[in-house]
mmCIF file with all atom_site columns, C-alpha atoms in Angstrom:
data_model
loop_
_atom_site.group_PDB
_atom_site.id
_atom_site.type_symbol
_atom_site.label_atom_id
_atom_site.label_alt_id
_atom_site.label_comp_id
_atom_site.label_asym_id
_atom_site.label_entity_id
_atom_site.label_seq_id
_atom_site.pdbx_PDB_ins_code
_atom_site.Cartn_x
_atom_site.Cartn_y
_atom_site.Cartn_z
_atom_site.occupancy
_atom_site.B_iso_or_equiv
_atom_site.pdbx_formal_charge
_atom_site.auth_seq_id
_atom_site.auth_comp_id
_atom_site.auth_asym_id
_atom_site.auth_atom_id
_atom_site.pdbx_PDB_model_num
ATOM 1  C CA . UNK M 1 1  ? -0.651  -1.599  -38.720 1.00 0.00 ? 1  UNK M CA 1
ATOM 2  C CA . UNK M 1 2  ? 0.061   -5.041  -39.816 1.00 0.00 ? 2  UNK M CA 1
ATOM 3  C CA . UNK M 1 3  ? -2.541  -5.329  -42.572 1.00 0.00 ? 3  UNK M CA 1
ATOM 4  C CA . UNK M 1 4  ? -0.403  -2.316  -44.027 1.00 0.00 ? 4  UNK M CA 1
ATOM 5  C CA . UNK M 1 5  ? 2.351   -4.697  -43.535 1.00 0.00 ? 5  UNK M CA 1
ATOM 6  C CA . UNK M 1 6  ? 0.896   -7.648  -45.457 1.00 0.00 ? 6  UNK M CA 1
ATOM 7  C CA . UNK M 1 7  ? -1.077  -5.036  -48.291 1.00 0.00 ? 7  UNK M CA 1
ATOM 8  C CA . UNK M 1 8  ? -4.430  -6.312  -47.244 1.00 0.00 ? 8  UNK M CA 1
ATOM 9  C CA . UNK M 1 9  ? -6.845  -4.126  -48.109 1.00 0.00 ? 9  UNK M CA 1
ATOM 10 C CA . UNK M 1 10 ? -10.291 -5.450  -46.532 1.00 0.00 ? 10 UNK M CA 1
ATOM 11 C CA . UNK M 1 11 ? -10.718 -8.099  -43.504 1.00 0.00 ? 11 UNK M CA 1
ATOM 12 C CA . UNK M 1 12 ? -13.532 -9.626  -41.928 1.00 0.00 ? 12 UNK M CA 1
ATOM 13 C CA . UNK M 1 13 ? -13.758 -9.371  -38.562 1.00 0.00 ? 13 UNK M CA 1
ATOM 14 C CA . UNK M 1 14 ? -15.499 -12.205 -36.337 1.00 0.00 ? 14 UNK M CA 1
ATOM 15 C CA . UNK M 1 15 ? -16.561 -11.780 -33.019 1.00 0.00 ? 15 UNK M CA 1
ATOM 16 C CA . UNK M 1 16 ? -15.648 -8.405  -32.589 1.00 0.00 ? 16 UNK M CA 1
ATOM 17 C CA . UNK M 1 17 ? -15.384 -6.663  -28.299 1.00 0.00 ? 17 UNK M CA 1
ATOM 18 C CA . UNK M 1 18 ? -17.118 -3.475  -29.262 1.00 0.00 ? 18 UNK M CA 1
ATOM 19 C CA . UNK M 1 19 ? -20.693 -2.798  -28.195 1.00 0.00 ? 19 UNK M CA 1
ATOM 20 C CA . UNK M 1 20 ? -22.855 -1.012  -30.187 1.00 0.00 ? 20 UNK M CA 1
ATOM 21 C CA . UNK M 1 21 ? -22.308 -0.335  -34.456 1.00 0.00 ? 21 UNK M CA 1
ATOM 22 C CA . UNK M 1 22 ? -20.657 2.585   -35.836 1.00 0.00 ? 22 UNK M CA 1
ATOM 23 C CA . UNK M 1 23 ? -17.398 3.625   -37.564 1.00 0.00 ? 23 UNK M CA 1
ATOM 24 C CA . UNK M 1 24 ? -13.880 4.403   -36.702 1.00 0.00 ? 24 UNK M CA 1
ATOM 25 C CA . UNK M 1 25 ? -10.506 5.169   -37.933 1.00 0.00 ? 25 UNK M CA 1
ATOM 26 C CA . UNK M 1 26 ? -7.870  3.165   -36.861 1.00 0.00 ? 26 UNK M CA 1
ATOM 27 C CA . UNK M 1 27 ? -5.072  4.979   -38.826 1.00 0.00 ? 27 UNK M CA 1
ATOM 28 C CA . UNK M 1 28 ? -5.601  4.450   -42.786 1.00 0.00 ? 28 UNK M CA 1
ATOM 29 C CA . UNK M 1 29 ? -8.329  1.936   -41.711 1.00 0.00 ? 29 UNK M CA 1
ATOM 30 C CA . UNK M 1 30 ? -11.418 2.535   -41.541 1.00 0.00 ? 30 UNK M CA 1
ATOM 31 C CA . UNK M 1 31 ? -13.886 0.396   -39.412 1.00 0.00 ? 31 UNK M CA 1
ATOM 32 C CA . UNK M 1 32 ? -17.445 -0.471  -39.534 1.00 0.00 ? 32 UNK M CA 1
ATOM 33 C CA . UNK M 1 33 ? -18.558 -2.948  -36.880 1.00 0.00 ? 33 UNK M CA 1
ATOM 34 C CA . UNK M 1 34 ? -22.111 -3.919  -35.390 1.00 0.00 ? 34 UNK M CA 1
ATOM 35 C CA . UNK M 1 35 ? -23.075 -5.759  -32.210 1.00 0.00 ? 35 UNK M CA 1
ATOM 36 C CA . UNK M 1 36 ? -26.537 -6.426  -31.414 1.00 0.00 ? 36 UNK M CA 1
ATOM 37 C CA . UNK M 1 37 ? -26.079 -8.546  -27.993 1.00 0.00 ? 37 UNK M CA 1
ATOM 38 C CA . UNK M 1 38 ? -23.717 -8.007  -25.218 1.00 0.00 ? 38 UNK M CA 1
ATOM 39 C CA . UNK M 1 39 ? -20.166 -7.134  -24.425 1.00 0.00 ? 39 UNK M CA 1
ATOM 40 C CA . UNK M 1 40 ? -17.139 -9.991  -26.259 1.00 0.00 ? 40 UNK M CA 1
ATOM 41 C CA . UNK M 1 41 ? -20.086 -12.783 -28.334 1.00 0.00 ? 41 UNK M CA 1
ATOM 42 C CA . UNK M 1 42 ? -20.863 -12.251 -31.401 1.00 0.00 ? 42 UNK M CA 1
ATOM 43 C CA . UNK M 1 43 ? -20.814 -9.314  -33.709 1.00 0.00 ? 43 UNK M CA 1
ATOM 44 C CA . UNK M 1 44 ? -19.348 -8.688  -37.048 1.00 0.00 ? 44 UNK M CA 1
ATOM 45 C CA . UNK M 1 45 ? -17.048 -6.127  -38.660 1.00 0.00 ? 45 UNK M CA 1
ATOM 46 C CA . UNK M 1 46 ? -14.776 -5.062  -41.295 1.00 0.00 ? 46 UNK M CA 1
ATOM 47 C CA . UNK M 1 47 ? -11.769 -2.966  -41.675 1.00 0.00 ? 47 UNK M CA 1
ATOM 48 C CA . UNK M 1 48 ? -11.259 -1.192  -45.196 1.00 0.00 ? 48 UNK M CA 1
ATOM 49 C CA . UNK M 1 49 ? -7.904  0.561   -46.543 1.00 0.00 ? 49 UNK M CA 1
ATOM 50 C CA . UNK M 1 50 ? -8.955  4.612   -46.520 1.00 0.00 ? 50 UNK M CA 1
ATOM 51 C CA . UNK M 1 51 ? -8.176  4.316   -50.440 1.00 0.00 ? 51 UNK M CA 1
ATOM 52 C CA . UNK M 1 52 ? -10.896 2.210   -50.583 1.00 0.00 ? 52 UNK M CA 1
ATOM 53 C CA . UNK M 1 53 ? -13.776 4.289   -48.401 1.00 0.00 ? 53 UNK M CA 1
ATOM 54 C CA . UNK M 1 54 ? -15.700 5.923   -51.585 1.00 0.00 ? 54 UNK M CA 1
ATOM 55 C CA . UNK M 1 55 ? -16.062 3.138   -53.422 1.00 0.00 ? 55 UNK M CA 1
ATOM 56 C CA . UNK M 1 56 ? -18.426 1.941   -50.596 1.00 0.00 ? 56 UNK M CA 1
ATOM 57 C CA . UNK M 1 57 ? -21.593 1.622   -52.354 1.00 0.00 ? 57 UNK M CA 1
ATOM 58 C CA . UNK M 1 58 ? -23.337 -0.184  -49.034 1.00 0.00 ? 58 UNK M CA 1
ATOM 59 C CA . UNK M 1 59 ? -22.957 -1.950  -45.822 1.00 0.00 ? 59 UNK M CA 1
ATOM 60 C CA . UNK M 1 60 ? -26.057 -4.432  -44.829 1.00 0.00 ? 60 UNK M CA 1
ATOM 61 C CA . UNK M 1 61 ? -25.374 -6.325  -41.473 1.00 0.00 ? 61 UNK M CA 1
ATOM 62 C CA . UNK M 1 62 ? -27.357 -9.293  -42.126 1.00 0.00 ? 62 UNK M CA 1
ATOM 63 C CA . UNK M 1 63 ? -27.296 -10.724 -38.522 1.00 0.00 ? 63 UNK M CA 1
ATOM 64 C CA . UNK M 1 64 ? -24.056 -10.894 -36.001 1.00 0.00 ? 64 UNK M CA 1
ATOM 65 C CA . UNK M 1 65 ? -22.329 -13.329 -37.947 1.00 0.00 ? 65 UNK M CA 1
ATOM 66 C CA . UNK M 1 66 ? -22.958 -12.565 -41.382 1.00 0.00 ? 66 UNK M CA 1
ATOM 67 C CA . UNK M 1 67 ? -22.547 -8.304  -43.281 1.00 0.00 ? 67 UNK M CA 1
ATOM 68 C CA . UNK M 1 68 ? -22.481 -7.961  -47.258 1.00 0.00 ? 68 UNK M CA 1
ATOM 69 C CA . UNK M 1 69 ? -20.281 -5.418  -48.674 1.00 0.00 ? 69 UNK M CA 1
ATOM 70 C CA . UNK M 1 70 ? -20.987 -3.506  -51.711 1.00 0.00 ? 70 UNK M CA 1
ATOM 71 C CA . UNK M 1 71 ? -17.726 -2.076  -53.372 1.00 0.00 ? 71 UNK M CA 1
ATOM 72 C CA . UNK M 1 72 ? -17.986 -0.175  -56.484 1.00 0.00 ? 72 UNK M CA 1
ATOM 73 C CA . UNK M 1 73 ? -14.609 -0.483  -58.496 1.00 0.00 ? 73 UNK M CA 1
ATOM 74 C CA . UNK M 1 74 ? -13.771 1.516   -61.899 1.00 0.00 ? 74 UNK M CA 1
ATOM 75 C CA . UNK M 1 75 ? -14.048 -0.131  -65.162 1.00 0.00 ? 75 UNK M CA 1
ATOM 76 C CA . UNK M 1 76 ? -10.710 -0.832  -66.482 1.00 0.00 ? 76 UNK M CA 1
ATOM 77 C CA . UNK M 1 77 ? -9.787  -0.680  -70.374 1.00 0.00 ? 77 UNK M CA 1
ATOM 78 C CA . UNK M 1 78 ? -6.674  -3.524  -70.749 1.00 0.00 ? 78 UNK M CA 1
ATOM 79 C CA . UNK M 1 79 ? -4.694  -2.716  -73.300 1.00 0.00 ? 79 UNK M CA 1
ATOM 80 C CA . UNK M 1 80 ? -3.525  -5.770  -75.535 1.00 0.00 ? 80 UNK M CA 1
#
């Protein structure tokens, strides 16, 4: 996948073709995208690196052009 490629972890996704909202994998990708009007307008998504999936702490689809990810990342100590 080309976001593997470029070592993006998380992209947006802007009007998105899938009907409906739910998840997939689309190899170490996983996808959560929601539609609420018809077929190619609208709807909003987001594809996160698998390493990435539990530190999901939410997903709120605000309307179809707007979602607010929550990701919970580990404290780190820096060492000087």
């Amino acid at each position: 996948m080309k976001l593997e490629n470029k070592e993006i972890d998380i992209c947006a996704i802007a009007e998105t073709k899938k009907k409906g909202k739910g998840s997939t994998r689309y190899g170490n990708f996983l996808s959560h995208i929601q539609r609420k009007k018809k077929r190619a307008t609208l709807g909003m998504g987001i594809l996160i690196n698998g390493k990435w999936e539990n530190s999901i702490s939410s997903i709120n689809y605000v309307n179809d052009r707007l979602l607010q990810l929550t990701v919970k990342f580990q404290k780190v100590q820096q060492v000087l």
